[in-house]
Short mmCIF file of C-alpha atoms in Angstrom, two decimals:
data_model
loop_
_atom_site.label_atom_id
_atom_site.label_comp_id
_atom_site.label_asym_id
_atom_site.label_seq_id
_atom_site.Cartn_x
_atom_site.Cartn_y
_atom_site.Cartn_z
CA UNK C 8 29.98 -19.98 56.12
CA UNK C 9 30.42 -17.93 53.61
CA UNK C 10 27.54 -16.52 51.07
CA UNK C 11 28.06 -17.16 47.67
CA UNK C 12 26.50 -14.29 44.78
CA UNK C 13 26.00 -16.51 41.54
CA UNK C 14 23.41 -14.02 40.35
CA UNK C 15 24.75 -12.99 37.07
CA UNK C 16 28.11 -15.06 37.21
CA UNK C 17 29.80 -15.94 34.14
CA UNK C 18 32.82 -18.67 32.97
CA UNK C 19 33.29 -17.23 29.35
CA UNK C 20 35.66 -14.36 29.47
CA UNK C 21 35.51 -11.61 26.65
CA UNK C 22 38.35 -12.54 24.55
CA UNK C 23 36.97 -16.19 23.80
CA UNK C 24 34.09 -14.12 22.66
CA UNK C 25 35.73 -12.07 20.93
CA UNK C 26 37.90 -15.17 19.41
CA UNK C 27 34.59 -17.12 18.20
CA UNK C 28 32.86 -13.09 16.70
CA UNK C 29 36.53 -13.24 14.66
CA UNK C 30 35.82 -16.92 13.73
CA UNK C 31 32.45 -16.49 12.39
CA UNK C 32 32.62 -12.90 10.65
CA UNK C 33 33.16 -14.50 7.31
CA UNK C 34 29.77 -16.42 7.93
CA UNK C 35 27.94 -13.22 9.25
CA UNK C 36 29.15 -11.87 5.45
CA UNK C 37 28.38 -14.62 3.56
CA UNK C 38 24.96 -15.02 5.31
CA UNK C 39 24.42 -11.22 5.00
CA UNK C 40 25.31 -11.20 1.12
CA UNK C 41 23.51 -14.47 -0.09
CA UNK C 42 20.30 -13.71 2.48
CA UNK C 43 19.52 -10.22 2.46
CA UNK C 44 15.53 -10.91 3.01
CA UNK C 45 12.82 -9.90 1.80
CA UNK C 46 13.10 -6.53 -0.68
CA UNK C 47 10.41 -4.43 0.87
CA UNK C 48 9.12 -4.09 -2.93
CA UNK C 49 5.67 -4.76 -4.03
CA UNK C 50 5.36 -8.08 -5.83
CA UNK C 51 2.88 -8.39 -8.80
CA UNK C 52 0.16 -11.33 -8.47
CA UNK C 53 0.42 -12.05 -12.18
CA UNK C 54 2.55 -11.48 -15.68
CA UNK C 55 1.14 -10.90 -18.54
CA UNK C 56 2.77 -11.92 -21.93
CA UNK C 57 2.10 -10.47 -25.02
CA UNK C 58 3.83 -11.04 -28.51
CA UNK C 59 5.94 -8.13 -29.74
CA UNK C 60 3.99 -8.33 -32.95
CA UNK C 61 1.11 -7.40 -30.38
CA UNK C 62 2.02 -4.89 -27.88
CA UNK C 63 0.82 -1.57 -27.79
CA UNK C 64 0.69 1.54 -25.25
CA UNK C 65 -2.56 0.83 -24.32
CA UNK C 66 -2.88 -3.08 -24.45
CA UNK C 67 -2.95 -2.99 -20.63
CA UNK C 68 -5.90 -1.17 -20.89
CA UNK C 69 -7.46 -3.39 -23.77
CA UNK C 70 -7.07 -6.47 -21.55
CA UNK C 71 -8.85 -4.89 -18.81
CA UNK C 72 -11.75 -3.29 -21.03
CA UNK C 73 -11.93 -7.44 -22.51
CA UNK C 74 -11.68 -9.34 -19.38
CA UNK C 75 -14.95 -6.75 -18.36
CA UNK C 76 -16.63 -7.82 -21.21
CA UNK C 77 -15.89 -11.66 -20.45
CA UNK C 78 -17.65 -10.69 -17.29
CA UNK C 79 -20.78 -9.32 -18.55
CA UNK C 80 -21.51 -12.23 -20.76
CA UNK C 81 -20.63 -15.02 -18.90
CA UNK C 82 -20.99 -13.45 -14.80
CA UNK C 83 -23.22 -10.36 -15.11
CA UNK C 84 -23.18 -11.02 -11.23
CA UNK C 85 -21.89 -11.89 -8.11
CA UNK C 86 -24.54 -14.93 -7.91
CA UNK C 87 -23.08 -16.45 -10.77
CA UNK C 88 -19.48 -15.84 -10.33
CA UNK C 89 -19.50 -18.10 -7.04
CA UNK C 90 -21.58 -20.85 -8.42
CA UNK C 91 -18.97 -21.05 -11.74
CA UNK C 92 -16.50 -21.02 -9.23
CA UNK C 93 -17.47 -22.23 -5.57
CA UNK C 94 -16.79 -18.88 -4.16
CA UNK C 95 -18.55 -19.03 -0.68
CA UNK C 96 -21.08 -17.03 -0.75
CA UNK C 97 -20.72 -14.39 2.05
CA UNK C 98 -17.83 -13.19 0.17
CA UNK C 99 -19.08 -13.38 -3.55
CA UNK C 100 -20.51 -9.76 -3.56
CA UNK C 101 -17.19 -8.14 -2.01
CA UNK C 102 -15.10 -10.03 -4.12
CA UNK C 103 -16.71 -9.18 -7.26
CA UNK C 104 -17.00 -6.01 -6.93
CA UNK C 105 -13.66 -5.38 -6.46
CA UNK C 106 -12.44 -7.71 -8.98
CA UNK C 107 -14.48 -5.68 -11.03
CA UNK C 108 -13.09 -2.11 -9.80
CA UNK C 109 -9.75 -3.98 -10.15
CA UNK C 110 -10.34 -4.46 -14.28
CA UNK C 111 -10.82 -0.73 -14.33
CA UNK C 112 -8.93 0.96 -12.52
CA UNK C 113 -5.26 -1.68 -12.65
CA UNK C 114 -6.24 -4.79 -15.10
CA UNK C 115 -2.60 -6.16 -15.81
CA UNK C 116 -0.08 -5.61 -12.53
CA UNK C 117 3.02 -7.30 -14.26
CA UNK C 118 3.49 -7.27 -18.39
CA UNK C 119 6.27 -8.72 -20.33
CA UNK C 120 6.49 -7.60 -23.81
CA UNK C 121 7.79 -11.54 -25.40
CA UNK C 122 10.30 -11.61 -27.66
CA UNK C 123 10.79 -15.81 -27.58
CA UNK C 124 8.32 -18.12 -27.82
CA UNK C 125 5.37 -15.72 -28.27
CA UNK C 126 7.02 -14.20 -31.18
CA UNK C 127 9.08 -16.74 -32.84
CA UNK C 128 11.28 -16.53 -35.55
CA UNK C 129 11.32 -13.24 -37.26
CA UNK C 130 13.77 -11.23 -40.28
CA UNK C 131 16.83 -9.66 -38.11
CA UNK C 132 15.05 -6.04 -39.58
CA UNK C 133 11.67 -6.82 -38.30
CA UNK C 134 12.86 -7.99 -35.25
CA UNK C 135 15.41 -4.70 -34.54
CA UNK C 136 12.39 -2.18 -35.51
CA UNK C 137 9.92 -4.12 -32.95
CA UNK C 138 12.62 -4.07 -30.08
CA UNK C 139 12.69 -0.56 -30.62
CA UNK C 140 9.37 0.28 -30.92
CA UNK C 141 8.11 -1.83 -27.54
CA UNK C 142 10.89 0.95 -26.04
CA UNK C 143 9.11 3.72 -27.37
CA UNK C 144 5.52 2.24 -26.55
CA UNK C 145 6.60 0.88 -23.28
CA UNK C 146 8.06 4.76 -22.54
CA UNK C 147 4.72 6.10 -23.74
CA UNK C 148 2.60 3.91 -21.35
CA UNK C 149 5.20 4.91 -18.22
CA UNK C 150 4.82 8.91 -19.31
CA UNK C 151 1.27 8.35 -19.53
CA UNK C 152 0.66 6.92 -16.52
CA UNK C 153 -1.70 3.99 -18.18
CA UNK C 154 1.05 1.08 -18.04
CA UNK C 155 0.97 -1.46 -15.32
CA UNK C 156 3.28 -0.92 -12.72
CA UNK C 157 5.73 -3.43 -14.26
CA UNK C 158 6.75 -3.56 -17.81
CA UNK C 159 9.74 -4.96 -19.32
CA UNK C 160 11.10 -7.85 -22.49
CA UNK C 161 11.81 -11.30 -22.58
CA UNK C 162 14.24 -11.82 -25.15
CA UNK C 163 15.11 -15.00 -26.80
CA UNK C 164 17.99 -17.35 -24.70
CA UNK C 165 21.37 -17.04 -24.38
CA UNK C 166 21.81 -20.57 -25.82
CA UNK C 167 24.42 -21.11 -29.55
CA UNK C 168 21.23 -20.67 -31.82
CA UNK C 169 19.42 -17.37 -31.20
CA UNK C 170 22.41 -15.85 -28.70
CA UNK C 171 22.96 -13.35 -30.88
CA UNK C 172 19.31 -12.13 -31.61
CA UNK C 173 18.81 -12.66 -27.95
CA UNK C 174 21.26 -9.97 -27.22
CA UNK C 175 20.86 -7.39 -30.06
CA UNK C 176 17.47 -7.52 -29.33
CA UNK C 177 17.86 -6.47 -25.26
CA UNK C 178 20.67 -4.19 -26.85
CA UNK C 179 18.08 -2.54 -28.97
CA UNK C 180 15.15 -2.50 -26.16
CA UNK C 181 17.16 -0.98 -23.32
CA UNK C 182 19.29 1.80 -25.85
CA UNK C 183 15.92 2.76 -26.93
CA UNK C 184 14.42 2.97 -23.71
CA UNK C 185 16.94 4.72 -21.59
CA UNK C 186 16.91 7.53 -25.07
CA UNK C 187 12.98 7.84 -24.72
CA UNK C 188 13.32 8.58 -20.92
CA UNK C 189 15.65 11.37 -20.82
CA UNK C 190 18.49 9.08 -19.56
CA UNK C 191 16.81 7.02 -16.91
CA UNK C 192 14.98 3.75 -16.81
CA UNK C 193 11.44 3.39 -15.53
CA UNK C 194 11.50 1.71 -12.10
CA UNK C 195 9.12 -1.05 -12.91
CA UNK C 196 11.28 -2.25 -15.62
CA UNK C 197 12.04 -6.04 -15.85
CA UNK C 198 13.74 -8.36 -17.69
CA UNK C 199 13.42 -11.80 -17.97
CA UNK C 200 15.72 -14.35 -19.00
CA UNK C 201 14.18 -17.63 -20.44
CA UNK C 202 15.35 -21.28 -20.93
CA UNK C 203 18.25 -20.72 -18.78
CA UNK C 204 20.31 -24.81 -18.27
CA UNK C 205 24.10 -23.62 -16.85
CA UNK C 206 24.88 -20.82 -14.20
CA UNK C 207 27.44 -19.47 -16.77
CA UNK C 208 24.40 -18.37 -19.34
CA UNK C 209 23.27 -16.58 -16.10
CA UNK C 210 26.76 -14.81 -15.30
CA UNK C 211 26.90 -13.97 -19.20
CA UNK C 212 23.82 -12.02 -18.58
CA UNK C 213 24.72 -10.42 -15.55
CA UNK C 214 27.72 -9.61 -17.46
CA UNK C 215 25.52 -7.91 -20.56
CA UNK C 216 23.72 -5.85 -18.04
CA UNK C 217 26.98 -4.44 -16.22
CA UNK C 218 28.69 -3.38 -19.52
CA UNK C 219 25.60 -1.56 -20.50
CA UNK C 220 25.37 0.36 -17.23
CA UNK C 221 29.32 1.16 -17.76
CA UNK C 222 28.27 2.39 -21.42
CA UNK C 223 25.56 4.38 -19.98
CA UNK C 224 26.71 5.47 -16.74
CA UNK C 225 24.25 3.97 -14.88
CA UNK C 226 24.66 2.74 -11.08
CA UNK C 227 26.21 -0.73 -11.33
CA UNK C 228 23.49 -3.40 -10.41
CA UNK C 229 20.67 -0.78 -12.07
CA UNK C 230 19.45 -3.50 -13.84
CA UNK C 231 18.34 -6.77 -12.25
CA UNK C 232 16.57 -9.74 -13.83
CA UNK C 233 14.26 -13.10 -13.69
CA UNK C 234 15.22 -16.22 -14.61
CA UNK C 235 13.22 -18.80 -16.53
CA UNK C 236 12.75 -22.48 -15.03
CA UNK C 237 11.98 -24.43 -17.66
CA UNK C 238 14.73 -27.05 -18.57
CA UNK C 239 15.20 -29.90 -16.32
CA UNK C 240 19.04 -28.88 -16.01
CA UNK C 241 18.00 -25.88 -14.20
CA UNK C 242 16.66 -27.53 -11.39
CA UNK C 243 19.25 -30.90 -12.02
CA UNK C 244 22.31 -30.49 -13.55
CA UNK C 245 24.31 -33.09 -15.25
CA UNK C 246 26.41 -33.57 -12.07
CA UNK C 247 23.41 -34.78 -10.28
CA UNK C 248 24.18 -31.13 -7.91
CA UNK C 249 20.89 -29.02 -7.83
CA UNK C 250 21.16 -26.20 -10.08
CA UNK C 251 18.55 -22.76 -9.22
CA UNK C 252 20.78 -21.52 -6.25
CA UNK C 253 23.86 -21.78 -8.14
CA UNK C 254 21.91 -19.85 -10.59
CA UNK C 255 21.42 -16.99 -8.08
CA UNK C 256 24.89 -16.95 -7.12
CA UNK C 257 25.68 -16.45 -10.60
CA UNK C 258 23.54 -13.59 -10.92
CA UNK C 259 25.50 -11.26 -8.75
CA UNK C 260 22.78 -9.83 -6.80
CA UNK C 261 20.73 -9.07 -10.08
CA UNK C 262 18.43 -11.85 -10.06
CA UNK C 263 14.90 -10.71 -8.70
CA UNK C 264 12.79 -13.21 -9.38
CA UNK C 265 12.27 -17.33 -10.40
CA UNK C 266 9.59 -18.22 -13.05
CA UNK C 267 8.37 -21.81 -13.57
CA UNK C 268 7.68 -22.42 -17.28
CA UNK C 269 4.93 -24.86 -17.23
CA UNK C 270 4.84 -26.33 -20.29
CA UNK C 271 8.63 -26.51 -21.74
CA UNK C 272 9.78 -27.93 -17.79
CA UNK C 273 7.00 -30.23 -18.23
CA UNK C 274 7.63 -31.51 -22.22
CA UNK C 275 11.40 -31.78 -21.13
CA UNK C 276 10.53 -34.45 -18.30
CA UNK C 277 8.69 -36.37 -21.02
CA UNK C 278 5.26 -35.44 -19.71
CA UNK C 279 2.69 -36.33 -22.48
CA UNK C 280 0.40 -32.86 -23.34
CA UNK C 281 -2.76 -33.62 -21.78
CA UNK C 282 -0.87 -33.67 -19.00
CA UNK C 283 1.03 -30.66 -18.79
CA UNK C 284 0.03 -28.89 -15.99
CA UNK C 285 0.74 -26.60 -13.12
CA UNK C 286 -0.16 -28.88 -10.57
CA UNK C 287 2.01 -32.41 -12.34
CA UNK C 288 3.91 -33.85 -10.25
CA UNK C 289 7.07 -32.82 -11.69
CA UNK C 290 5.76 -29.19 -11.92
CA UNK C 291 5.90 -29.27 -7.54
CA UNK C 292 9.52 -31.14 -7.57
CA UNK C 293 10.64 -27.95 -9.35
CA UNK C 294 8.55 -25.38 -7.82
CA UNK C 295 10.06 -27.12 -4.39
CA UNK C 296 13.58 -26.88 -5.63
CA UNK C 297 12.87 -23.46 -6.35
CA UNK C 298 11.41 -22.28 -3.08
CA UNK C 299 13.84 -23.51 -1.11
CA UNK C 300 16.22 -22.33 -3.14
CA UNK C 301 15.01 -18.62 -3.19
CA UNK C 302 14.25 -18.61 0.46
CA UNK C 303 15.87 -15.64 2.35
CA UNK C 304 17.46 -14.67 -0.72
CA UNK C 305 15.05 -11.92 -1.48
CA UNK C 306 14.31 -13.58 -5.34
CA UNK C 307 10.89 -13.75 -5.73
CA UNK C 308 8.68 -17.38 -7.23
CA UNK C 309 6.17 -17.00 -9.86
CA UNK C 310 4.12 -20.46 -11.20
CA UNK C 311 3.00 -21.09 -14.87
CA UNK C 312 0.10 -20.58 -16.66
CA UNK C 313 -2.81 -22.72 -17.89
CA UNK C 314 -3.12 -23.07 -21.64
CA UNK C 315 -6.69 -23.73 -21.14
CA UNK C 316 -8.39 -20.58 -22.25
CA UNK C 317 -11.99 -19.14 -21.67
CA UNK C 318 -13.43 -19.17 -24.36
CA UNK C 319 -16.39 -20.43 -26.45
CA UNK C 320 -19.68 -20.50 -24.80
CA UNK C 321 -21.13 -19.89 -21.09
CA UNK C 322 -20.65 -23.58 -20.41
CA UNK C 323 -16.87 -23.43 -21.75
CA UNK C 324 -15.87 -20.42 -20.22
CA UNK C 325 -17.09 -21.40 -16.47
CA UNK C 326 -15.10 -25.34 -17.15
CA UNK C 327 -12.00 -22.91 -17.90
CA UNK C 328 -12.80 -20.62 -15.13
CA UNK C 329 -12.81 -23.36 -12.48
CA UNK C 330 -9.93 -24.86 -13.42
CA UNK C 331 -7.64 -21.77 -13.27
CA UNK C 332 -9.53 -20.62 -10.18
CA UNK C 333 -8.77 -24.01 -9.00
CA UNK C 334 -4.95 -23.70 -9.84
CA UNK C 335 -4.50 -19.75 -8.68
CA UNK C 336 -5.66 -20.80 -5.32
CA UNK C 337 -3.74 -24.12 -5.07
CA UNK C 338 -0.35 -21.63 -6.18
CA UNK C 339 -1.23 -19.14 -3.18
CA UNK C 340 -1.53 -21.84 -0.76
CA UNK C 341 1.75 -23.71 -1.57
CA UNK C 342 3.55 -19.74 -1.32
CA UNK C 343 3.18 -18.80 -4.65
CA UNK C 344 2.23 -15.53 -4.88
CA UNK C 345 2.54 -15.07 -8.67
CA UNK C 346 1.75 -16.38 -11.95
CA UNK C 347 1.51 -16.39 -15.58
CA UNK C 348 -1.80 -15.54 -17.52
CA UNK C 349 -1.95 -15.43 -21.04
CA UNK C 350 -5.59 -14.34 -21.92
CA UNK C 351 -7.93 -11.86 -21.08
CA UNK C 352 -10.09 -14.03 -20.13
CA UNK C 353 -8.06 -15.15 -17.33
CA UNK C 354 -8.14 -11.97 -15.51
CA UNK C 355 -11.25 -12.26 -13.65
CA UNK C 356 -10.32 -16.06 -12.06
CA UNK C 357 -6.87 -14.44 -11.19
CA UNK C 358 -8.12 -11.81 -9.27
CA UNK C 359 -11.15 -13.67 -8.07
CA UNK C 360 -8.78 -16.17 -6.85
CA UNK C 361 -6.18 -13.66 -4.99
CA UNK C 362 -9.00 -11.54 -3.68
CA UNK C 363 -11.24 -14.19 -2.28
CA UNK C 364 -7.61 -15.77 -0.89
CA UNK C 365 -6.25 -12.57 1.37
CA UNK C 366 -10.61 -11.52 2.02
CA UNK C 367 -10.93 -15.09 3.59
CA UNK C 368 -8.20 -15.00 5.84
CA UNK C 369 -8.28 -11.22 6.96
CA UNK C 370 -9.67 -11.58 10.32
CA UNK C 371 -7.94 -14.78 11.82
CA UNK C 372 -4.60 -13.38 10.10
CA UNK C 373 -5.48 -9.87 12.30
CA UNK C 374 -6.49 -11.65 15.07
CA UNK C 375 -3.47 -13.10 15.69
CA UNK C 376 -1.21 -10.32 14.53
CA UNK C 377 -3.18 -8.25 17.15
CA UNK C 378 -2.59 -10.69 19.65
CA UNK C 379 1.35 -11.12 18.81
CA UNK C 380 2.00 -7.64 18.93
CA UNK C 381 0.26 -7.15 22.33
CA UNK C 382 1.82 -9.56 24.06
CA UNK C 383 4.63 -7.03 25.21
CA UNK C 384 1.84 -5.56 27.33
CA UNK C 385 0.38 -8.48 28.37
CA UNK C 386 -2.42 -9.23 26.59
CA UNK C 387 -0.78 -13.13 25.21
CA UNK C 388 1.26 -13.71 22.41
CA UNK C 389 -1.37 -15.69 20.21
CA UNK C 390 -4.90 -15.48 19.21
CA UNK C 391 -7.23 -18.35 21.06
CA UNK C 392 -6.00 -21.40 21.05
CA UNK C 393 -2.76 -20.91 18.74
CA UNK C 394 0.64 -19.78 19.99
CA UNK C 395 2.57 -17.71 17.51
CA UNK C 396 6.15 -17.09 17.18
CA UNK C 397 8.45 -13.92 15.25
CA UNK C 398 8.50 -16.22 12.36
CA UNK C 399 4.55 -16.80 12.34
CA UNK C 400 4.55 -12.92 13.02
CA UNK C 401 6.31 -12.40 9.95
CA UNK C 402 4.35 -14.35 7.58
CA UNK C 403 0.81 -13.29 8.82
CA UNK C 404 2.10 -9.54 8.30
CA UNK C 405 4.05 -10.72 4.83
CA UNK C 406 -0.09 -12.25 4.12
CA UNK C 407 -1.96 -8.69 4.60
CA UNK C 408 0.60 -6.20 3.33
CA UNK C 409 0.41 -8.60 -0.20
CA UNK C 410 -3.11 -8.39 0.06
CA UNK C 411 -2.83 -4.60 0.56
CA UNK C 412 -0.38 -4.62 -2.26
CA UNK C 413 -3.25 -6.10 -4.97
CA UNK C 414 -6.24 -4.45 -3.58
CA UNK C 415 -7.63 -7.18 -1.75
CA UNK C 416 -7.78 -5.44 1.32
CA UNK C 417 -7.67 -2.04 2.63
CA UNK C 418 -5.41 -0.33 4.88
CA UNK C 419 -7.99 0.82 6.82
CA UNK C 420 -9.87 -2.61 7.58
CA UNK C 421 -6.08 -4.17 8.24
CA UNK C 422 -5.48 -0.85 10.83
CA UNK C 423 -9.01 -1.27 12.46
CA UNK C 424 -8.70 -5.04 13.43
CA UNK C 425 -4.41 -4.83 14.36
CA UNK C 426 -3.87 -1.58 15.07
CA UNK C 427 -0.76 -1.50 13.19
CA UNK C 428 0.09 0.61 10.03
CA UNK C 429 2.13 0.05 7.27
CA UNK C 430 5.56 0.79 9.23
CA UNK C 431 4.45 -1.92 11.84
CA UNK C 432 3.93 -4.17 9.24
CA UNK C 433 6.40 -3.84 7.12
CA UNK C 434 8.69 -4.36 10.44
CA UNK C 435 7.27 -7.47 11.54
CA UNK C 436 7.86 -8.79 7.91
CA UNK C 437 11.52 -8.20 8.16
CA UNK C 438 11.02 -5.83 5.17
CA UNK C 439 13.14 -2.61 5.32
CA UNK C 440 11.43 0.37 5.73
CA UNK C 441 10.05 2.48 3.22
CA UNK C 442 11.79 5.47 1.97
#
């Protein structure tokens, strides 16, 4: 009798292998173009908007030195932060405290000087000298180093009616920029692109961005750009086909981010004011669409805003407080990581919100990092009773490294309970690493 060896015996020979690697290398592209992951980039928890008419170098800093003073009068403390907003209270002092550090030291992460809706309607003249001079302030605020770490335009649509202005106005903006740094654009600059219906309007804009790299010599794809949800044709189009990922195809690679518009998404689904609302119904159908859409794709999701603002007196301000507490935190927990404000006000409840959402979660999320990452030694491959996998792995270390990214948490409290540093992070997030 003779002993057979099937230890490591095989029936697929190397050329059908090397048949089905030929077969599917047009896949491996395509998934490698349309899915690059996750950028590695920081991504803002908020944007601000502020009219044209409004803007100045320091208006970062204004919104920070008012949102402190909405503080003082309506939450001279911790105590009463957390009872206007249920904040537990083991983490009411913490979280205050650096909300309040926050204010000072980084109020506004994300600002968008507006152009559109904020601004309205304007004389061509008035409009060309304002494009120009949000260049000049925007340059300022970069060169002295008291501008958020994103800063950029949204100019009107690319739609028959205000085309034109749309694009003389972005002309202007990015001419003038590019002069008032020497030749290069800062590196938080962004762009966004509202009220976007066909893929075509986004093409035409990837197409206005490529000719003004060619006119400038700048590296082709230099300039990248968000896109606006906020007609129903985005998410639907009139062929009943979903619309936002054909919209990132369009883009060429220079889409970088998704924003839900709140109100004109909602008013175009026929939702009556009161209504209107981040958390509608209609407002998750689209936010849905978008997420899967954007998945992989490395284009980040940013929510609405409230139109609720705190103002008025103690009483007022804590009813408007809740509710955009209420709504920041319901955003984070549904994966969005981002979205609008549009008062001073508002800053306190956003960062309360993100702070008290990433403090909360820091030691299970560490716990079970710690545990993943030891299992190659031995030591299990979950924390207690829960199991985690690579794709777990990635989104606890995706959850700490945005909380490092805002100030929520520090590096050294992450390191202490994992660890793992930044690099370790960063790889078990699938982000590339860090130059």
């Amino acid at each position: 009798m003779v002993a057979q060896d099937d230890s490591a015996a095989t029936s697929i020979g190397a050329p059908v292998r090397a048949r089905i690697a030929a077969a599917l290398a047009p896949v491996d592209a395509e998934l490698a173009r349309r899915y690059p992951g996750d950028p590695g980039t920081r991504q803002p928890v908020h944007t601000v908007y502020v009219p044209a008419d409004a803007f100045g170098a320091r208006t970062a800093r204004e919104w920070g030195r008012r949102a402190l003073d909405a503080l003082d009068a309506h939450a001279p403390d911790a105590g009463v932060l957390a009872a206007a907003l249920g904040l537990p209270e083991g983490a009411a002092a913490e979280v205050y405290e650096r909300v309040r550090a926050k204010l000072a030291r980084e109020p506004v992460e994300d600002l968008r000087v507006d152009f559109e809706d904020g601004y309205g309607p304007r004389p061509d003249d008035e409009e060309d000298a304002a494009a120009v001079a949000a260049a000049r302030l925007v340059a300022e605020a970069v060169t002295g180093g008291g501008g958020p770490p994103y800063t950029g335009i949204r100019a009107k649509c690319l739609e028959a009616a205000v085309r034109d202005r749309g694009i003389r106005t972005l002309d202007l903006f990015l001419t003038a920029l590019l002069r008032a740094g020497g030749g290069t654009l800062p590196d938080g600059l962004v762009l966004t692109l509202p009220k976007v219906t066909y893929p075509e309007q986004v093409s035409a804009m990837a197409a206005l961005l490529g000719e003004f790299e060619r006119a400038h010599g700048l590296a082709l794809g230099r300039l990248g750009f968000e896109i606006q949800i906020e007609t129903t044709q985005a998410v639907l189009g009139a062929d009943g086909r979903a619309t936002v990922a054909r919209m990132i195809d369009a883009a060429g690679g220079r889409a970088t981010g998704l924003h839900y518009g709140t109100f004109d998404y909602s008013a175009a689904c026929g939702v009556s004011a009161a209504y209107q609302s981040m958390d509608h119904p209609v407002a998750d159908h689209a936010k849905a669409v978008m997420q899967v859409a954007a998945a992989g794709t490395g284009v980040r999701l940013s929510d609405g805003s409230t139109n609720v603002l705190p103002v008025g007196d103690t009483a007022q301000v804590h009813a408007a407080w809740r509710l955009h507490y209420g709504l920041v935190r319901r955003s984070l927990a549904r994966g969005y990581y981002q979205g609008w404000d549009m008062h001073p006000g508002h800053l306190p409840t956003r960062y309360a919100a993100v702070y008290a959402f990433y403090r909360e979660g820091l030691n299970a999320a560490c716990a079970r990092l710690a545990a993943y990452a030891g299992r190659g030694s031995g030591t299990g491959g979950g924390a207690g009773d829960v199991l985690d996998e690579p794709a777990t792995a990635r989104a606890l270390s995706g959850y700490l490294l945005r909380g490092l990214d805002c100030g929520a948490v520090d590096e050294a409290e992450v390191t202490e309970r994992t660890a793992l540093g930044r690099t370790e992070l960063d790889a078990l997030a699938g982000r590339p690493p860090r130059g």
